[in-house]
Amino acid sequence: MVGVKNISAPYIYICTRMRVRKTTLLPREEYMRMLNMNLPEITRLIGETDYKQEIDELGTTFKGIDLIEVALSWNLAKEYQKIQEITPGTLKQFTRAYLHRWDIQNVLTILKGRLQGAKTGKIKEILIPAGSLDRVALDRLLAEESSDKIVEMLKGYRMYPQVFAREYPLSKESGSYSQLENELYKQFYSEIISEAESGIKGGKLFLDFIRLEIDIKNVKTLFRLRADTFEEDARAMYIEGGTLSAADFVTLNTMKDQNEFIDALKEKIRQKSIIALLDELRSEKAIRDVENRLTRVQLEQMERMSKRNPISIHPILVYLERKKYEVFNLRALARGKESKLPSEKIAEYLVV
Amino acid sequence: MAAELVTAVDVVMTVEQIKASQIGMKAIAAALAVGMTGIATGIAEMAIGTAAVGATAENKDTFGLVLLLTVIPETIVIFGLVVALLLLFV
């Protein structure tokens, strides 16, 4: 009878659906095959998979790399919207909170696009309306020419009062949205943590997932800062909520020696999966490889968590992440082929 | 003499009562065997059934297989039924 009272039929239903969907994602061998193909062949192959509907619909309007880009974005948005629709109860609440990051990404894409003078159509192609801002809302934002008006229109959304009102004038003055972006993501993580800690059933498992993500993000930032030649304020990039404290983050950033840094990081971070990887990163030089390996560890650990808690938010979040990386991989492949990069080089960018 | 007669009647009554009670107990045991295994089957099929519907919603080809998997816990209630029949008629 263990666990019977905790298992509800809608949870089993949605978790099974997510697990089945995960099996339909492209396997590693497919990517390896695609590495030896040209762009039209890749488009045809993608058109035979789950992306068929988008490729067929957009085939008349777009060609080549644009077709793949837009089809991938549309498919990802459709998939995420569908999942939000079919997820029951508290799982819906957690899923929505988790997908709120796409609102941030979309708004920043529009603002950055406007800043760089990009065409509306080009910006629209890369938007992924997977959060609370749907296609109509994003179109309304895109219709505005000035950034001030765009920010004005965001007043009704929760990201406005805390962050935009405070950070936007500063970003406008400096001409860079990096600080605004940092603050938006910090607020995003603090919001989902408070949602997970609000005592809702299953919140503890959601929190574990978020903690792992924050830790991976902080470790990636530390490695990036090490690879960077500019002196930047590390504290501004630290995300609260993981196992690494802000003070430790700043101290670790000041360490120059790689071995000393990794030893100290191993002591401070309380994620076994990351600790196991850190030793292997001692000799790793390229930041892209480090990030790739950290992402892989994150996905593997998330996978393990979803197997340990098969009827929880984990299978849903794992699918969301896997799907995101499938789209990233296909985009990297298509972009690489378009730029005539050698297959070995493209393979380095794939998370498989 | 009268007292002995009363005692004998009492004993005869008690044996009948015991027999009746045995039949009653058998009936209760049979009811429990069927009833509890029925509940267990229900719980097991609830989990498998919802997973089956989920799997079929994603991939219709799995319908035949998941239908079979859904009815496997029926064996539990069949075992209960067999035990109940053995209790009542053997």
JSON list of C-alpha atoms in Angstrom, two decimals, chain A residues 192-270:
[
{"chain": "A", "resi": 192, "resn": "ILE", "atom": "CA", "xyz": [9.80, 29.82, -8.44]},
{"chain": "A", "resi": 193, "resn": "ILE", "atom": "CA", "xyz": [11.65, 29.01, -5.23]},
{"chain": "A", "resi": 194, "resn": "SER", "atom": "CA", "xyz": [9.02, 30.81, -3.14]},
{"chain": "A", "resi": 195, "resn": "GLU", "atom": "CA", "xyz": [6.33, 29.00, -5.13]},
{"chain": "A", "resi": 196, "resn": "ALA", "atom": "CA", "xyz": [8.01, 25.64, -4.43]},
{"chain": "A", "resi": 197, "resn": "GLU", "atom": "CA", "xyz": [8.38, 26.50, -0.74]},
{"chain": "A", "resi": 198, "resn": "SER", "atom": "CA", "xyz": [4.79, 27.69, -0.34]},
{"chain": "A", "resi": 199, "resn": "GLY", "atom": "CA", "xyz": [3.74, 24.29, 1.02]},
{"chain": "A", "resi": 200, "resn": "ILE", "atom": "CA", "xyz": [2.03, 23.02, -2.14]},
{"chain": "A", "resi": 201, "resn": "LYS", "atom": "CA", "xyz": [2.11, 19.23, -2.56]},
{"chain": "A", "resi": 202, "resn": "GLY", "atom": "CA", "xyz": [5.18, 18.19, -4.54]},
{"chain": "A", "resi": 203, "resn": "GLY", "atom": "CA", "xyz": [6.93, 21.50, -3.91]},
{"chain": "A", "resi": 204, "resn": "LYS", "atom": "CA", "xyz": [9.96, 19.83, -2.32]},
{"chain": "A", "resi": 205, "resn": "LEU", "atom": "CA", "xyz": [10.69, 17.83, -5.48]},
{"chain": "A", "resi": 206, "resn": "PHE", "atom": "CA", "xyz": [10.27, 20.93, -7.62]},
{"chain": "A", "resi": 207, "resn": "LEU", "atom": "CA", "xyz": [12.70, 22.74, -5.36]},
{"chain": "A", "resi": 208, "resn": "ASP", "atom": "CA", "xyz": [15.33, 19.98, -5.76]},
{"chain": "A", "resi": 209, "resn": "PHE", "atom": "CA", "xyz": [15.10, 20.39, -9.51]},
{"chain": "A", "resi": 210, "resn": "ILE", "atom": "CA", "xyz": [15.44, 24.17, -9.36]},
{"chain": "A", "resi": 211, "resn": "ARG", "atom": "CA", "xyz": [18.37, 23.96, -6.92]},
{"chain": "A", "resi": 212, "resn": "LEU", "atom": "CA", "xyz": [20.27, 21.72, -9.32]},
{"chain": "A", "resi": 213, "resn": "GLU", "atom": "CA", "xyz": [19.61, 24.13, -12.17]},
{"chain": "A", "resi": 214, "resn": "ILE", "atom": "CA", "xyz": [20.75, 27.15, -10.15]},
{"chain": "A", "resi": 215, "resn": "ASP", "atom": "CA", "xyz": [23.91, 25.35, -9.06]},
{"chain": "A", "resi": 216, "resn": "ILE", "atom": "CA", "xyz": [24.76, 24.40, -12.62]},
{"chain": "A", "resi": 217, "resn": "LYS", "atom": "CA", "xyz": [24.09, 27.98, -13.74]},
{"chain": "A", "resi": 218, "resn": "ASN", "atom": "CA", "xyz": [26.31, 29.41, -11.00]},
{"chain": "A", "resi": 219, "resn": "VAL", "atom": "CA", "xyz": [29.12, 26.96, -11.78]},
{"chain": "A", "resi": 220, "resn": "LYS", "atom": "CA", "xyz": [28.86, 27.80, -15.49]},
{"chain": "A", "resi": 221, "resn": "THR", "atom": "CA", "xyz": [29.02, 31.51, -14.63]},
{"chain": "A", "resi": 222, "resn": "LEU", "atom": "CA", "xyz": [32.14, 30.90, -12.53]},
{"chain": "A", "resi": 223, "resn": "PHE", "atom": "CA", "xyz": [33.86, 29.09, -15.39]},
{"chain": "A", "resi": 224, "resn": "ARG", "atom": "CA", "xyz": [32.78, 31.82, -17.81]},
{"chain": "A", "resi": 225, "resn": "LEU", "atom": "CA", "xyz": [34.15, 34.53, -15.53]},
{"chain": "A", "resi": 226, "resn": "ARG", "atom": "CA", "xyz": [37.44, 32.65, -15.37]},
{"chain": "A", "resi": 227, "resn": "ALA", "atom": "CA", "xyz": [37.62, 32.47, -19.14]},
{"chain": "A", "resi": 228, "resn": "ASP", "atom": "CA", "xyz": [36.70, 36.13, -19.42]},
{"chain": "A", "resi": 229, "resn": "THR", "atom": "CA", "xyz": [39.42, 38.73, -19.55]},
{"chain": "A", "resi": 230, "resn": "PHE", "atom": "CA", "xyz": [37.19, 41.57, -18.37]},
{"chain": "A", "resi": 231, "resn": "GLU", "atom": "CA", "xyz": [36.90, 42.41, -14.71]},
{"chain": "A", "resi": 232, "resn": "GLU", "atom": "CA", "xyz": [33.24, 42.11, -13.84]},
{"chain": "A", "resi": 233, "resn": "ASP", "atom": "CA", "xyz": [31.22, 42.27, -10.65]},
{"chain": "A", "resi": 234, "resn": "ALA", "atom": "CA", "xyz": [30.71, 38.59, -9.83]},
{"chain": "A", "resi": 235, "resn": "ARG", "atom": "CA", "xyz": [28.01, 39.24, -7.25]},
{"chain": "A", "resi": 236, "resn": "ALA", "atom": "CA", "xyz": [25.73, 40.75, -9.90]},
{"chain": "A", "resi": 237, "resn": "MET", "atom": "CA", "xyz": [25.75, 37.46, -11.78]},
{"chain": "A", "resi": 238, "resn": "TYR", "atom": "CA", "xyz": [25.20, 35.19, -8.80]},
{"chain": "A", "resi": 239, "resn": "ILE", "atom": "CA", "xyz": [21.79, 33.53, -8.58]},
{"chain": "A", "resi": 240, "resn": "GLU", "atom": "CA", "xyz": [20.49, 32.86, -5.11]},
{"chain": "A", "resi": 241, "resn": "GLY", "atom": "CA", "xyz": [18.77, 29.62, -4.09]},
{"chain": "A", "resi": 242, "resn": "GLY", "atom": "CA", "xyz": [21.39, 26.97, -4.86]},
{"chain": "A", "resi": 243, "resn": "THR", "atom": "CA", "xyz": [23.79, 25.23, -2.49]},
{"chain": "A", "resi": 244, "resn": "LEU", "atom": "CA", "xyz": [26.54, 27.76, -3.21]},
{"chain": "A", "resi": 245, "resn": "SER", "atom": "CA", "xyz": [26.44, 30.93, -1.07]},
{"chain": "A", "resi": 246, "resn": "ALA", "atom": "CA", "xyz": [27.06, 34.43, -2.48]},
{"chain": "A", "resi": 247, "resn": "ALA", "atom": "CA", "xyz": [30.20, 34.86, -0.35]},
{"chain": "A", "resi": 248, "resn": "ASP", "atom": "CA", "xyz": [31.61, 31.53, -1.60]},
{"chain": "A", "resi": 249, "resn": "PHE", "atom": "CA", "xyz": [30.78, 32.52, -5.17]},
{"chain": "A", "resi": 250, "resn": "VAL", "atom": "CA", "xyz": [32.77, 35.75, -4.87]},
{"chain": "A", "resi": 251, "resn": "THR", "atom": "CA", "xyz": [35.69, 34.00, -3.12]},
{"chain": "A", "resi": 252, "resn": "LEU", "atom": "CA", "xyz": [35.82, 31.28, -5.78]},
{"chain": "A", "resi": 253, "resn": "ASN", "atom": "CA", "xyz": [35.87, 33.92, -8.49]},
{"chain": "A", "resi": 254, "resn": "THR", "atom": "CA", "xyz": [39.00, 35.50, -7.04]},
{"chain": "A", "resi": 255, "resn": "MET", "atom": "CA", "xyz": [41.00, 32.24, -7.22]},
{"chain": "A", "resi": 256, "resn": "LYS", "atom": "CA", "xyz": [43.43, 32.26, -10.12]},
{"chain": "A", "resi": 257, "resn": "ASP", "atom": "CA", "xyz": [44.82, 28.72, -10.00]},
{"chain": "A", "resi": 258, "resn": "GLN", "atom": "CA", "xyz": [42.54, 26.16, -11.71]},
{"chain": "A", "resi": 259, "resn": "ASN", "atom": "CA", "xyz": [43.32, 23.30, -9.29]},
{"chain": "A", "resi": 260, "resn": "GLU", "atom": "CA", "xyz": [42.84, 25.48, -6.25]},
{"chain": "A", "resi": 261, "resn": "PHE", "atom": "CA", "xyz": [39.53, 26.74, -7.69]},
{"chain": "A", "resi": 262, "resn": "ILE", "atom": "CA", "xyz": [38.22, 23.24, -8.40]},
{"chain": "A", "resi": 263, "resn": "ASP", "atom": "CA", "xyz": [39.24, 21.92, -4.97]},
{"chain": "A", "resi": 264, "resn": "ALA", "atom": "CA", "xyz": [37.48, 24.84, -3.27]},
{"chain": "A", "resi": 265, "resn": "LEU", "atom": "CA", "xyz": [34.40, 24.43, -5.46]},
{"chain": "A", "resi": 266, "resn": "LYS", "atom": "CA", "xyz": [34.21, 20.72, -4.63]},
{"chain": "A", "resi": 267, "resn": "GLU", "atom": "CA", "xyz": [34.15, 21.61, -0.94]},
{"chain": "A", "resi": 268, "resn": "LYS", "atom": "CA", "xyz": [31.51, 24.30, -1.25]},
{"chain": "A", "resi": 269, "resn": "ILE", "atom": "CA", "xyz": [28.99, 22.81, -3.65]},
{"chain": "A", "resi": 270, "resn": "ARG", "atom": "CA", "xyz": [26.63, 20.14, -2.37]}
]
